[in-house]
Amino acid sequence: MLDDGSSIFSIIALMVLAIFQMVTLLSKGRVASPPSFRTLVVFFLAMALSEWISFSLALWLLALLSFRALREYLSLVDIRLEDRWGILASYLSIPCMFYLIHIEWYGFFIIAIPVYAFLLVPFFVALGGRSQGIVFSVGVLDFGLFFFVFCVGHIAYLLFYSARITLLMIVAITCAGWIHKALKSRPLRLKFLLQLAVVFPLCTGLASWTAIPMGHSAILGVLIPFSVCLGRFTLKELEEDLGIRADRLQPGRGRTIEGLKSYLYTAPIVFHYLRWFLKWGDL
Amino acid sequence: MDALRTALHLFFIRPLLHLLFGVNVVGRENLVGLDRFILAANHNSHLDIFLLYSALPPCRIARTHPVAAIDYFSKPPWLFKAVQFLLQPVWIDREENGIAGIKEIQRRIDDGRSIIIFPEGTRGAAGELEEFRGGVGLIASRNPDVPVVPVYLEGPERAFPKVAPFPLPLWNHITIGPPQRLRGKSRDISARLHAHLEALAEEERAYRQRRMPEPHQPFVVAVIGIDGSGKSTLSRRLAGCFEGDSCFIGDRLELLKDGEPCAAQPLIANEVRKWVGRQAKSAKNLAHYKIPKLAELLLRDRLLSDVYRWYRPDRVFMDGSPLLNMTGWAILYHEDAFNEEVCARAMDILTGNHVRGKRDPIFKQFPELLTLRKLNLTHLHLPDAVIFLDVDPAICVERVTSRGEAVQAHENIEKLTKLGKAYDLVCDVVEKNRPVLRLTGEKSIEQLSQEAVAFIGSAKDETD
C-alpha cells in the first residue's frame, strides 16, 4: 500500500533460494538446507505474490504457514482428550484472524486473539468437562494461539502495508538469526554486537528504498537484533521443553517452529514500532 | 479399476491427509523391493488404514488389502460400497469363527497380494499396545516365506481417537520397521511381533513432551493396634529398615535417610499436635478424651500432607492411622450400631471418596460425621498398607503400667479388648482394597519386623 511500484527483489530472492535448493539436491546430502529454508521460501513467495499478483493470495499462504506451525505445536504438546473442542476453536481462530486482515479491520485484528480468543478458548476447554489439568491446557492453547496465530498475523499485516519493509525485515531477521545460530556457544553480547554490525548498515543503507526516515531506520537497526536475541533466547528454552532438538528435526517434530523461531518476537515489535511512529492508519 | 483406485489414493486421499493432518513416514525403504508382505500395525483410530495406504509404494496400493470386520462397515450401504471399492478388504464375520477369513487371506497371499492386519483386533486404548489376537501368527506361520513388516502409528490416537466425535489436524508419524521372516509356532510369532512393535513404540514415546512429572507419592504404611501393643516401637524400627528416605510419624516425627536419622525442618502442625496429644493424655474420663483425641488425629492427618510436601520421603511409617483410629474409636463409642457395612460407609465419607446426601441415615446415627463434613475435614488418607498388631490386652495393660507414666482413662483390660475387636473389624473392611498384615504379639520384635518388611515389599510391588 505504501510502496511506489513493485520491486523484483523478492523474485530475485526466490531465485536464489531455488538455486540453493538445486545445489542441495545435486550434492546428495553433503549440503543440507537449514531448517528455516522452507519458512523463508514461504515468506518470499508471499511477498512476490502480494507485489505481482494479489495480496489476498499471499495472505492465505501465510495463514497456511500459521496453521502448520500451530498444528505442529499442538502435536508436540501434551493434550488431554477433553481439550478437543478447545483445540478446534484454536484452529478456527486462524481463518477468522486472517479474514480480519483481509478486510483491513485493524481495530478488531489487534484485539481478536488477546480478548476474544483468550475468553472463548477456556470456555471451549471447559466444555470438555474435566477440571483436572485444565489450567495447563488453557495455558498451552493460549500460548500457541498467541505465538503461532497472532505473531504470524503481524507479518501478514506488515505485508499489507508495505512489501518492501517486510522484505527488509525478513532479510534482516534471517541474517541475525543465522549469526545467532553460527555463534552457538558464544556470549549473548557478542552475538548481539555482530548482529548489530550486519543489520544496522542494512537498515540504514536501504532507508531511501523502504521510505522509512533515516532516524527510525537506525532505531530499527538496533531493535531487530535486540528482539532476535530476546526471541531466540526465550524460544530455545521452550523448544527444549517441547522436545525439539536441532539434530533430530523431522516434519511434524519441530521443523516449522524451528524455522519460525527468529520471526515470532521481532515481527510484532517492528510492526507496532512502525505503525506508531510513522502514523499508519488511525490509532 | 485398479488404476482408478490407485489414482484416488495417490491424488485425493494422500494429499488430503498431508494437507490436513500431516504425515511423516520413517523407514519407507523397508517396503521397497518386497513383492508381497504382511503389514502388522497397531490400531487406535479410523485414520490408521488410510495412513498405512499413504505409506505404501504406488505400485503396491491396488494389490494390498486390509482385514476388516464386516459387521462394522455393512451399514450404511454407501459406506460399504466405498470401503469395498477403495480398499477391497478381506471381510471377517465376527459372529462366526475365522476359518473362512483365514482361507480368503491365504488365497490372496497365494495370488501375490499383500495383507494389512491389525493384530490387536480392534481399536484399543489410546497409546497402548493391547494383546495380539492369534490371526497374524497363524497366517505368518503358514507362509514362512512372506515377510511380516511391523508398523507403528503414532498420532492417530490423538488426531482421531475412538471416543472423539470429530478428527483434529495433528501430525501422524508412521514408523515402518525392518521386514521380519518369522518361523515357528504361531503363538511365538505373535509374541515376537508384539515385542517388535513395543520397541518401535518406545522409540516414538521418547519424542513426546510430558506435561508434568508424576506426582511423588510416598508409600504409607500404618501400624495399628491397641495402646501398649508395641506399634510405635515396631513402626519406628521399620522406618530404619529401608533404604532411601523414610519418615516416622508417631509421638515424635523423625526423618531417616538409609536407616540413619537426619535433621529435618520442624513443622508447625507437629508442634500443635504434640500439645493437643498431651491434653488428650491428661483427660480424666472418656468423655473428656474424645475431643482432644479427635483433634489430635485430624492434626496427624494434616501432618501427613505436610510431610508429603516438605520432606518428600519414599516411605512413611505411621504409628496408627488417623482414619483407622478414628473409625476404631467410633466403634468403641457406638458399639451397638456398628457392623461391617456401616464401617465401610463411614470410611468412605471420611476419605471423601463417596459423597452422600445430608439425609443419609448414617448421619443420623453418627452426627459427628456430618459435623466433620461441614468443617470440610473429610479428606483423611487411607494408608497403602496396614499392619495390625493383635496383642492380648492383659499384656498391653501390663506394659503400659510398667512404663511408669500416668495411666490414661481407657487403658484397662475391658476397654482395650473392645478396642482390639473394633480394629479387627476395621481391618476386615480395609482388606477389601488395601493389603493388611495381622501379627500376633507372641513373637519377638525381630521376627515381627522381618515379617513386616517382607509384607511391605510385596505390597509395594502389588501397588506398582
XYZ file of C-alpha atoms in Angstrom:
747
model
C 0.000 0.000 0.000
C 2.838 2.367 0.851
C 5.228 1.176 -1.858
C 5.615 3.025 -5.123
C 5.769 0.324 -7.762
C 6.613 -3.326 -7.461
C 10.168 -4.404 -6.891
C 11.801 -7.513 -8.230
C 13.874 -8.173 -5.130
C 11.579 -10.825 -3.729
C 11.662 -12.639 -7.049
C 15.440 -12.452 -7.054
C 15.451 -13.843 -3.532
C 13.185 -16.664 -4.624
C 15.547 -17.461 -7.486
C 18.492 -17.530 -5.098
C 16.598 -19.947 -2.888
C 15.731 -22.096 -5.917
C 19.390 -22.273 -6.905
C 20.299 -23.182 -3.364
C 17.681 -25.934 -3.400
C 19.155 -27.260 -6.658
C 22.587 -27.349 -5.065
C 21.186 -29.211 -2.067
C 19.559 -31.783 -4.299
C 22.602 -32.242 -6.554
C 25.031 -32.535 -3.649
C 23.208 -35.648 -2.403
C 23.260 -34.728 1.244
C 26.644 -33.020 1.501
C 24.964 -29.601 1.653
C 21.913 -29.594 3.915
C 19.326 -26.858 3.789
C 18.832 -25.027 7.091
C 15.579 -25.572 8.974
C 14.405 -22.045 8.225
C 14.653 -22.702 4.474
C 11.010 -23.654 3.899
C 9.727 -20.805 6.031
C 11.913 -18.411 4.094
C 10.532 -19.714 0.796
C 7.006 -19.133 2.083
C 7.844 -15.565 3.106
C 9.471 -14.614 -0.188
C 6.733 -16.323 -2.145
C 4.161 -14.346 -0.165
C 5.998 -11.105 -0.890
C 6.300 -11.861 -4.585
C 2.620 -12.796 -4.743
C 1.471 -9.660 -2.952
C 3.561 -7.440 -5.187
C 2.894 -9.043 -8.536
C -0.398 -10.916 -8.289
C -2.634 -10.220 -5.307
C -2.300 -9.557 -1.630
C -5.063 -11.941 -0.608
C -3.221 -14.911 -2.128
C -0.163 -14.003 -0.078
C -2.356 -13.589 2.983
C -3.818 -17.084 2.757
C -0.375 -18.511 2.106
C 0.721 -17.023 5.418
C -2.448 -18.358 7.013
C -1.368 -21.809 5.870
C 2.025 -21.235 7.463
C 0.319 -20.220 10.677
C -1.857 -23.339 10.537
C 1.150 -25.580 10.010
C 3.020 -24.009 12.919
C 0.045 -24.292 15.256
C -0.599 -27.873 14.158
C 2.969 -28.810 14.808
C 2.943 -27.125 18.189
C -0.262 -28.861 19.229
C 1.109 -32.196 18.053
C 4.120 -31.731 20.281
C 2.463 -30.640 23.496
C 0.736 -32.970 25.857
C -3.008 -32.504 25.364
C -5.881 -34.138 27.135
C -8.682 -35.913 25.367
C -11.152 -33.388 26.786
C -9.391 -30.433 25.145
C -10.622 -31.301 21.669
C -13.250 -28.565 21.499
C -10.695 -26.036 22.667
C -8.239 -27.176 20.008
C -10.904 -26.988 17.340
C -11.672 -23.421 18.449
C -7.982 -22.502 18.250
C -7.757 -23.832 14.716
C -10.876 -21.924 13.725
C -9.350 -18.717 15.036
C -6.824 -18.788 12.165
C -9.309 -18.128 9.332
C -11.076 -15.535 11.494
C -7.826 -13.769 12.201
C -6.658 -13.689 8.592
C -10.095 -12.690 7.376
C -9.807 -9.625 9.620
C -6.555 -8.740 7.858
C -8.256 -9.380 4.547
C -10.977 -6.828 5.299
C -8.348 -4.475 6.786
C -10.062 -4.121 10.145
C -7.076 -3.287 12.284
C -9.033 -2.424 15.439
C -10.563 -5.871 15.662
C -7.470 -7.678 14.405
C -5.412 -6.395 17.291
C -7.888 -7.483 19.971
C -9.229 -10.672 18.347
C -6.726 -13.007 19.986
C -5.932 -11.233 23.273
C -9.575 -10.521 24.062
C -11.990 -12.812 22.274
C -9.887 -15.929 21.654
C -8.486 -15.844 25.181
C -12.015 -15.664 26.542
C -13.523 -18.261 24.247
C -10.805 -20.899 24.277
C -11.066 -21.512 28.062
C -14.811 -21.795 27.606
C -14.408 -24.476 24.954
C -11.826 -26.292 27.039
C -14.208 -26.202 29.985
C -16.858 -27.775 27.737
C -14.721 -30.903 27.870
C -15.900 -31.297 31.420
C -12.823 -32.403 33.302
C -11.237 -29.977 35.710
C -8.001 -31.834 36.362
C -5.216 -30.217 34.327
C -7.467 -27.564 32.789
C -5.199 -24.708 33.831
C -2.314 -26.205 31.894
C -4.483 -26.916 28.876
C -5.741 -23.364 28.700
C -2.211 -22.067 29.131
C -0.892 -24.327 26.390
C -3.604 -23.306 23.916
C -3.347 -19.591 24.697
C 0.400 -19.638 24.271
C 0.126 -21.413 20.927
C -2.517 -19.011 19.677
C -0.507 -16.008 20.703
C 2.714 -17.070 19.039
C 1.604 -19.001 16.005
C -1.512 -17.061 15.049
C -1.150 -13.579 16.491
C 2.553 -13.055 15.810
C 2.422 -14.625 12.343
C -0.635 -12.472 11.674
C 1.536 -9.416 12.310
C 3.846 -10.415 9.464
C 0.817 -10.585 7.188
C -0.402 -7.156 8.317
C 3.031 -5.659 7.766
C 2.982 -7.163 4.276
C -0.358 -5.450 3.719
C 1.210 -2.056 4.448
C 4.476 -2.473 2.619
C 6.139 -5.397 0.892
C 9.471 -3.562 0.876
C 9.579 -3.086 4.620
C 8.566 -6.707 5.056
C 11.346 -7.784 2.755
C 13.844 -5.693 4.690
C 12.594 -7.081 7.977
C 12.669 -10.683 6.825
C 16.156 -10.378 5.374
C 17.438 -8.617 8.486
C 15.896 -11.144 10.836
C 17.182 -14.053 8.769
C 20.732 -12.672 8.797
C 20.536 -12.014 12.520
C 19.147 -15.479 13.127
C 21.895 -17.131 11.131
C 24.553 -15.210 13.035
C 22.900 -16.191 16.285
C 22.955 -19.817 15.248
C 26.523 -19.763 13.969
C 27.865 -18.357 17.248
C 26.147 -21.041 19.258
C 28.301 -21.140 22.364
C 29.481 -17.535 22.410
C 28.182 -14.980 24.943
C 24.929 -13.255 24.110
C 26.631 -9.847 23.995
C 28.940 -10.895 21.176
C 26.018 -12.319 19.216
C 24.118 -9.087 19.641
C 27.034 -6.912 18.562
C 27.731 -8.969 15.463
C 24.056 -8.936 14.503
C 24.065 -5.187 15.018
C 27.076 -4.876 12.729
C 25.146 -6.581 9.928
C 21.602 -5.345 10.469
C 22.304 -1.694 11.258
C 24.020 -0.920 7.920
C 21.368 -2.943 6.117
C 18.523 -0.899 7.587
C 20.146 2.492 7.257
C 21.507 1.746 3.800
C 18.085 0.776 2.463
C 16.335 3.700 4.185
C 15.636 5.526 0.955
C 14.325 2.370 -0.742
C 11.926 1.430 2.058
C 10.889 5.055 2.605
C 11.424 4.879 6.363
C 13.020 8.079 7.710
C 16.708 7.745 8.497
C 16.333 8.113 12.272
C 13.706 5.402 12.509
C 15.738 3.153 10.221
C 18.663 3.459 12.612
C 16.461 2.606 15.593
C 15.067 -0.381 13.675
C 18.636 -1.483 13.042
C 19.088 -1.754 16.810
C 15.618 -3.046 17.577
C 15.782 -6.022 15.213
C 18.996 -7.598 16.595
C 17.779 -6.937 20.112
C 14.439 -8.648 19.631
C 16.007 -11.526 17.680
C 18.346 -12.192 20.603
C 15.428 -11.953 23.005
C 13.209 -14.224 20.952
C 15.770 -16.868 20.203
C 16.863 -16.977 23.828
C 13.278 -17.461 25.004
C 12.232 -19.928 22.342
C 15.332 -22.022 22.839
C 14.124 -22.860 26.330
C 10.584 -23.504 25.123
C 11.791 -25.782 22.348
C 13.809 -27.770 24.809
C 10.698 -28.451 26.828
C 8.752 -29.359 23.699
C 11.433 -31.879 22.800
C 12.568 -30.080 19.644
C 16.257 -30.662 19.057
C 18.164 -29.314 16.100
C 19.821 -32.675 15.496
C 16.629 -34.649 15.111
C 14.262 -32.321 13.311
C 11.566 -34.157 11.408
C 8.478 -32.968 9.620
C 5.938 -32.562 12.397
C 8.593 -32.577 15.063
C 9.777 -29.024 15.214
C 10.783 -28.179 11.664
C 8.294 -25.332 11.215
C 8.690 -23.947 14.713
C 12.470 -24.043 14.437
C 12.215 -22.127 11.158
C 9.864 -19.502 12.581
C 11.842 -19.051 15.778
C 13.520 -15.715 14.991
C 10.471 -14.076 13.417
C 7.947 -14.612 16.206
C 9.287 -11.983 18.582
C 10.550 -9.486 16.039
C 7.578 -9.156 13.704
C 5.121 -7.635 16.225
C 7.781 -5.331 17.649
C 8.770 -3.953 14.254
C 5.162 -3.702 13.133
C 3.985 -1.739 16.153
C 7.047 0.489 16.185
C 6.500 1.499 12.586
C 2.741 1.825 12.891
C 3.088 4.107 15.895
C 5.921 6.325 14.781
C 5.144 6.519 11.068
C 1.439 7.053 11.918
C -0.028 4.412 9.611
C -3.790 4.397 9.843
C -5.610 5.985 12.757
C -4.565 4.821 16.193
C -10.414 -50.271 -11.983
C -7.083 -50.762 -10.259
C -5.714 -47.675 -11.979
C -8.652 -45.600 -10.773
C -8.228 -46.919 -7.258
C -4.523 -46.098 -7.247
C -5.211 -42.648 -8.625
C -7.808 -41.954 -5.947
C -5.368 -42.959 -3.255
C -2.454 -41.061 -4.739
C -4.143 -37.864 -5.811
C -7.027 -37.480 -3.423
C -6.597 -39.279 -0.102
C -2.858 -38.834 0.199
C -2.775 -35.038 -0.432
C -5.782 -34.608 1.835
C -4.056 -36.424 4.671
C -0.883 -34.438 4.119
C -2.637 -31.094 3.987
C -4.988 -31.655 6.900
C -3.165 -33.960 9.256
C 0.456 -34.088 8.254
C 2.064 -37.458 7.613
C 5.653 -38.332 8.369
C 6.855 -41.715 7.166
C 10.064 -43.112 8.585
C 11.599 -46.226 7.041
C 9.855 -46.155 3.663
C 12.858 -48.025 2.234
C 11.867 -51.090 4.251
C 8.994 -51.728 1.845
C 10.995 -51.265 -1.351
C 11.713 -54.492 -3.174
C 9.174 -56.653 -1.367
C 6.748 -58.189 -3.840
C 4.321 -59.244 -1.117
C 4.212 -58.732 2.619
C 2.019 -58.874 5.688
C 1.775 -55.468 7.343
C 1.067 -55.619 11.067
C 0.219 -52.311 12.722
C -1.256 -51.034 15.959
C -4.854 -49.879 15.727
C -6.193 -46.807 17.501
C -8.255 -44.855 15.045
C -10.228 -44.848 11.800
C -7.394 -42.906 10.199
C -4.987 -45.812 10.589
C -5.843 -47.655 7.410
C -5.585 -44.563 5.189
C -2.303 -43.589 6.802
C -0.926 -47.044 6.075
C -2.018 -46.767 2.442
C -0.288 -43.415 2.161
C 2.967 -45.053 3.247
C 2.816 -47.770 0.582
C 4.750 -47.527 -2.683
C 2.339 -46.513 -5.502
C 2.637 -49.812 -7.370
C 1.527 -51.754 -4.288
C -1.637 -49.777 -3.499
C -4.053 -51.778 -5.656
C -2.521 -55.070 -4.608
C -2.736 -54.611 -0.832
C -5.822 -55.472 1.185
C -6.731 -54.888 4.812
C -8.629 -57.301 7.001
C -11.859 -55.739 8.246
C -14.898 -56.733 10.261
C -17.979 -56.894 8.058
C -20.497 -56.065 10.804
C -18.791 -52.741 11.442
C -18.892 -51.479 7.864
C -22.003 -53.158 6.441
C -24.249 -50.207 7.303
C -24.955 -47.769 5.685
C -24.702 -49.312 2.188
C -22.788 -46.396 0.650
C -20.069 -46.800 3.280
C -19.813 -50.500 2.496
C -19.540 -49.755 -1.211
C -16.936 -47.047 -0.692
C -14.795 -49.254 1.544
C -15.203 -52.167 -0.830
C -14.080 -50.068 -3.784
C -11.198 -48.218 -2.131
C -9.645 -50.979 -0.073
C -11.128 -54.310 -1.248
C -10.781 -55.715 2.235
C -10.886 -59.332 3.330
C -14.155 -59.382 5.241
C -14.225 -61.191 8.552
C -17.510 -62.062 10.166
C -17.034 -61.724 13.903
C -20.128 -63.791 14.605
C -18.690 -66.908 13.010
C -15.296 -68.492 13.515
C -12.434 -67.103 11.485
C -11.771 -70.097 9.205
C -13.393 -68.521 6.142
C -11.447 -65.310 6.681
C -8.125 -67.141 7.087
C -8.807 -69.084 3.891
C -9.571 -65.877 1.993
C -6.380 -64.254 3.279
C -4.397 -67.340 2.234
C -5.967 -67.187 -1.219
C -4.945 -63.547 -1.678
C -1.398 -64.181 -0.463
C -1.086 -67.083 -2.888
C -2.330 -64.680 -5.554
C 0.725 -62.495 -4.893
C -1.129 -59.813 -2.948
C -0.215 -58.177 0.359
C -2.258 -58.049 3.543
C -2.650 -55.307 6.154
C -3.676 -56.682 9.501
C -4.242 -55.099 12.895
C -3.239 -57.854 15.300
C -4.951 -56.127 18.228
C -8.228 -56.992 16.558
C -9.977 -53.732 17.334
C -9.182 -50.129 18.114
C -7.521 -50.250 21.517
C -6.966 -47.692 24.234
C -5.047 -44.589 23.104
C -1.311 -45.053 23.011
C -1.278 -48.568 24.407
C -0.473 -51.810 22.691
C -3.045 -54.450 23.528
C -2.593 -58.201 23.479
C -2.420 -59.641 19.979
C -5.061 -61.973 18.627
C -3.970 -65.246 17.122
C -4.688 -64.491 13.456
C -1.435 -62.805 12.475
C 0.656 -65.586 13.978
C -1.399 -68.207 12.183
C -1.042 -66.553 8.785
C 2.666 -65.870 9.266
C 3.403 -69.427 10.381
C 1.643 -70.797 7.314
C 3.591 -68.530 4.963
C 7.164 -68.556 6.238
C 8.494 -67.006 3.014
C 6.265 -63.911 3.211
C 7.929 -61.213 5.328
C 5.966 -59.570 8.123
C 6.503 -55.819 8.394
C 5.793 -54.268 11.815
C 4.485 -50.705 11.574
C 3.905 -48.360 14.471
C 1.481 -45.478 14.057
C 1.908 -42.568 16.432
C -0.532 -39.684 16.283
C -3.849 -41.104 15.090
C -4.751 -41.816 18.693
C -4.619 -38.061 19.211
C -5.902 -36.934 15.827
C -8.998 -39.139 15.845
C -9.336 -41.265 18.972
C -12.016 -43.858 19.364
C -14.276 -41.788 21.599
C -13.909 -38.473 19.760
C -16.766 -37.190 17.618
C -14.526 -35.431 15.075
C -10.910 -35.607 13.868
C -8.434 -32.825 14.602
C -5.469 -31.760 12.455
C -2.482 -33.215 14.297
C 0.645 -34.844 12.943
C 0.894 -38.583 12.388
C 4.166 -40.467 12.408
C 4.390 -43.820 10.675
C 7.427 -45.905 11.569
C 7.969 -48.869 9.280
C 10.178 -51.445 10.911
C 12.501 -53.851 9.099
C 10.709 -56.820 7.457
C 10.759 -59.976 9.544
C 10.823 -63.524 8.272
C 9.350 -65.365 11.203
C 9.295 -69.105 11.620
C 7.938 -71.239 14.382
C 4.707 -71.655 16.219
C 2.015 -69.086 15.663
C 1.980 -68.034 19.313
C 5.740 -67.372 19.311
C 5.395 -65.330 16.148
C 2.685 -63.209 17.750
C 4.814 -62.647 20.823
C 7.871 -61.637 18.786
C 5.840 -59.292 16.643
C 4.406 -57.730 19.777
C 7.931 -57.207 21.092
C 8.959 -55.559 17.806
C 6.026 -53.164 17.850
C 6.641 -52.405 21.506
C 10.254 -51.479 20.678
C 9.094 -49.137 17.903
C 6.562 -47.631 20.308
C 9.255 -46.983 22.906
C 11.292 -45.061 20.337
C 8.316 -42.920 19.410
C 7.368 -42.211 23.001
C 10.784 -40.665 23.586
C 9.651 -37.744 21.423
C 6.582 -36.969 23.499
C 6.595 -33.969 25.757
C 5.347 -34.770 29.207
C 3.349 -32.063 30.849
C 4.099 -32.725 34.489
C 6.294 -35.226 36.248
C 4.280 -37.869 38.020
C 3.432 -36.586 41.489
C 5.733 -38.054 44.056
C 3.567 -40.249 46.223
C 5.235 -41.910 49.181
C 4.187 -45.364 50.227
C 2.329 -45.058 53.513
C 2.396 -47.928 55.972
C 0.252 -47.683 59.078
C 0.799 -49.891 62.106
C -2.338 -50.095 64.175
C -3.079 -51.815 67.427
C -4.249 -51.052 70.943
C -2.200 -48.999 73.366
C 0.856 -50.867 74.615
C 0.858 -53.395 71.780
C 4.253 -52.138 70.658
C 3.061 -50.460 67.477
C 5.198 -47.363 67.901
C 8.289 -49.493 68.604
C 7.596 -51.595 65.519
C 6.881 -48.680 63.183
C 9.974 -46.784 64.399
C 12.046 -49.898 63.811
C 10.582 -50.450 60.334
C 11.443 -46.900 59.342
C 15.096 -47.765 59.922
C 14.935 -50.967 57.885
C 14.613 -49.455 54.403
C 16.941 -47.642 52.036
C 16.075 -44.178 50.799
C 14.167 -41.539 52.716
C 11.754 -42.842 55.290
C 9.655 -40.860 57.672
C 8.283 -41.980 61.006
C 5.208 -40.271 62.366
C 4.468 -41.182 65.928
C 4.714 -39.238 69.146
C 7.829 -37.783 67.600
C 8.443 -37.004 63.944
C 11.637 -38.443 62.511
C 13.178 -38.382 59.081
C 15.585 -41.198 58.269
C 17.973 -41.441 55.355
C 19.086 -45.022 54.596
C 18.217 -46.030 58.150
C 20.141 -43.163 59.803
C 18.218 -40.341 61.484
C 18.830 -36.967 59.879
C 17.860 -33.410 60.678
C 14.517 -32.246 59.397
C 12.804 -28.919 59.191
C 10.356 -28.590 62.127
C 6.708 -28.486 61.147
C 4.223 -26.308 62.969
C 1.463 -28.896 62.639
C 3.644 -31.301 64.573
C 4.144 -28.897 67.486
C 0.437 -28.215 67.728
C -0.275 -31.918 67.519
C 2.110 -32.672 70.373
C 0.389 -30.136 72.589
C -3.068 -31.475 71.748
C -1.813 -35.011 72.330
C -0.682 -34.056 75.854
C -4.122 -32.615 76.556
C -5.732 -35.863 75.441
C -3.442 -37.918 77.616
C -4.273 -35.951 80.746
C -8.034 -36.416 80.255
C -9.863 -37.744 83.316
C -12.503 -39.843 81.577
C -13.501 -40.977 78.120
C -15.905 -38.086 77.547
C -13.091 -35.596 78.101
C -10.776 -37.697 75.993
C -12.935 -37.641 72.880
C -12.496 -34.125 71.533
C -8.739 -33.683 72.088
C -8.118 -37.145 70.651
C -10.198 -36.306 67.574
C -8.269 -33.087 67.133
C -5.011 -34.942 67.545
C -5.974 -37.455 64.872
C -7.044 -34.740 62.446
C -3.799 -32.900 63.035
C -1.875 -36.105 62.481
C -3.531 -36.472 59.113
C -2.735 -32.881 58.303
C 0.840 -33.636 59.310
C 0.920 -36.417 56.739
C 0.165 -33.899 53.965
C 2.861 -31.598 55.319
C 5.348 -34.453 55.348
C 4.455 -35.271 51.733
C 5.015 -31.715 50.780
C 8.146 -30.759 52.679
C 10.154 -33.943 53.144
C 9.141 -35.950 50.047
C 10.039 -39.280 51.619
C 9.856 -42.598 49.777
C 8.029 -44.289 52.612
C 6.050 -43.080 55.582
C 5.569 -45.242 58.662
C 2.756 -44.184 60.918
C 2.122 -45.155 64.454
C -1.603 -45.600 63.969
C -3.531 -44.182 61.060
C -5.874 -41.239 61.704
C -8.606 -42.713 59.565
C -8.458 -46.208 61.031
C -8.013 -44.987 64.598
C -10.962 -42.683 64.235
C -13.137 -45.480 62.906
C -11.949 -47.785 65.666
C -12.775 -45.232 68.320
C -16.165 -44.580 66.765
C -16.889 -48.269 67.104
C -15.846 -48.076 70.735
C -18.257 -45.232 71.424
C -21.191 -46.641 69.437
C -20.586 -50.316 69.859
C -24.124 -51.467 69.236
C -24.653 -49.726 65.893
C -21.579 -50.887 64.072
C -21.219 -53.587 61.516
C -19.002 -54.048 58.502
C -21.245 -52.172 56.109
C -21.650 -49.136 58.331
C -17.920 -49.126 58.929
C -17.182 -49.158 55.182
C -19.628 -46.339 54.636
C -18.161 -44.234 57.420
C -14.684 -44.716 55.976
C -15.947 -43.740 52.547
C -17.253 -40.491 53.970
C -14.121 -39.793 55.983
C -11.833 -40.234 52.959
C -14.118 -38.046 50.859
C -14.491 -40.762 48.235
C -18.197 -41.009 48.484
C -20.438 -38.001 48.625
C -23.679 -38.826 50.329
C -26.704 -36.631 50.760
C -27.363 -34.983 54.087
C -30.377 -37.219 54.637
C -28.377 -40.427 54.589
C -29.329 -42.439 57.698
C -25.692 -42.790 58.669
C -25.594 -39.126 59.590
C -28.491 -39.591 61.963
C -26.584 -42.415 63.589
C -23.296 -40.518 63.764
C -23.838 -36.762 63.842
C -20.071 -36.361 64.249
C -19.609 -37.362 60.631
C -21.902 -34.587 59.476
C -20.042 -32.084 61.625
C -16.729 -33.202 60.224
C -18.082 -32.900 56.720
C -19.429 -29.443 57.361
C -15.997 -28.424 58.587
C -14.536 -29.895 55.394
C -12.346 -32.272 57.375
C -13.295 -35.412 55.487
C -10.165 -35.828 53.380
C -8.311 -38.344 55.504
C -5.651 -40.517 53.930
C -6.166 -44.229 53.540
C -2.733 -45.850 54.071
C -1.294 -48.000 51.268
C -0.617 -50.924 53.580
C -1.807 -51.727 57.086
C -0.126 -53.834 59.756
C -2.363 -54.860 62.659
C -0.685 -55.918 65.891
C -3.119 -58.213 67.662
C -1.813 -58.453 71.226
C -3.590 -59.757 74.281
C -4.952 -56.742 76.238
C -3.672 -58.134 79.554
C -0.084 -57.958 78.301
C -0.696 -54.469 76.998
C -2.009 -53.164 80.283
C 0.988 -54.680 81.992
C 3.319 -52.913 79.565
C 1.520 -49.607 79.954
C 1.680 -49.680 83.746
C 5.335 -50.685 83.669
C 6.130 -47.508 81.673
C 5.575 -45.554 84.846
C 3.535 -42.780 83.206
C 0.055 -41.830 84.249
C -2.432 -44.443 83.032
C -4.986 -42.995 80.614
C -8.686 -43.346 81.144
C -9.261 -46.073 78.600
C -6.247 -48.162 79.398
C -7.915 -51.016 81.219
C -8.477 -54.568 80.061
C -12.179 -54.194 79.331
C -11.825 -51.106 77.102
C -8.764 -52.379 75.337
C -10.440 -55.686 74.469
C -13.291 -53.785 72.875
C -10.867 -51.562 71.019
C -8.953 -54.591 69.762
C -12.153 -56.069 68.401
C -13.008 -52.747 66.779
C -9.642 -52.654 64.999
C -10.224 -56.213 63.870
C -13.464 -55.107 62.218
C -11.744 -52.118 60.628
C -9.065 -54.415 59.197
C -11.755 -56.639 57.693
C -13.107 -53.614 55.854
C -9.731 -52.245 54.754
C -8.651 -55.645 53.485
C -11.064 -55.278 50.576
C -8.908 -52.698 48.819
C -5.577 -52.489 50.661
C -3.160 -55.216 51.811
C -3.374 -55.959 55.533
C -0.968 -57.962 57.671
C -2.131 -59.290 61.038
C 0.608 -60.039 63.530
C 0.158 -61.605 66.931
C 2.176 -60.360 69.849
C 3.835 -63.577 70.912
C 6.801 -63.159 68.592
C 9.913 -61.150 69.337
C 10.335 -57.715 67.826
C 12.982 -59.010 65.359
C 10.610 -61.632 63.996
C 7.806 -59.097 63.768
C 9.864 -56.600 61.843
C 11.191 -59.282 59.487
C 7.684 -60.361 58.614
C 6.579 -56.762 58.239
C 9.486 -55.908 55.885
C 8.647 -58.866 53.643
C 4.999 -57.833 53.641
C 5.763 -54.205 52.764
C 7.984 -55.313 49.888
C 5.268 -57.463 48.356
C 2.574 -54.840 48.993
C 4.618 -52.157 47.237
C 5.187 -54.403 44.229
C 1.484 -55.016 44.073
C 0.621 -51.311 44.095
C 3.226 -50.516 41.441
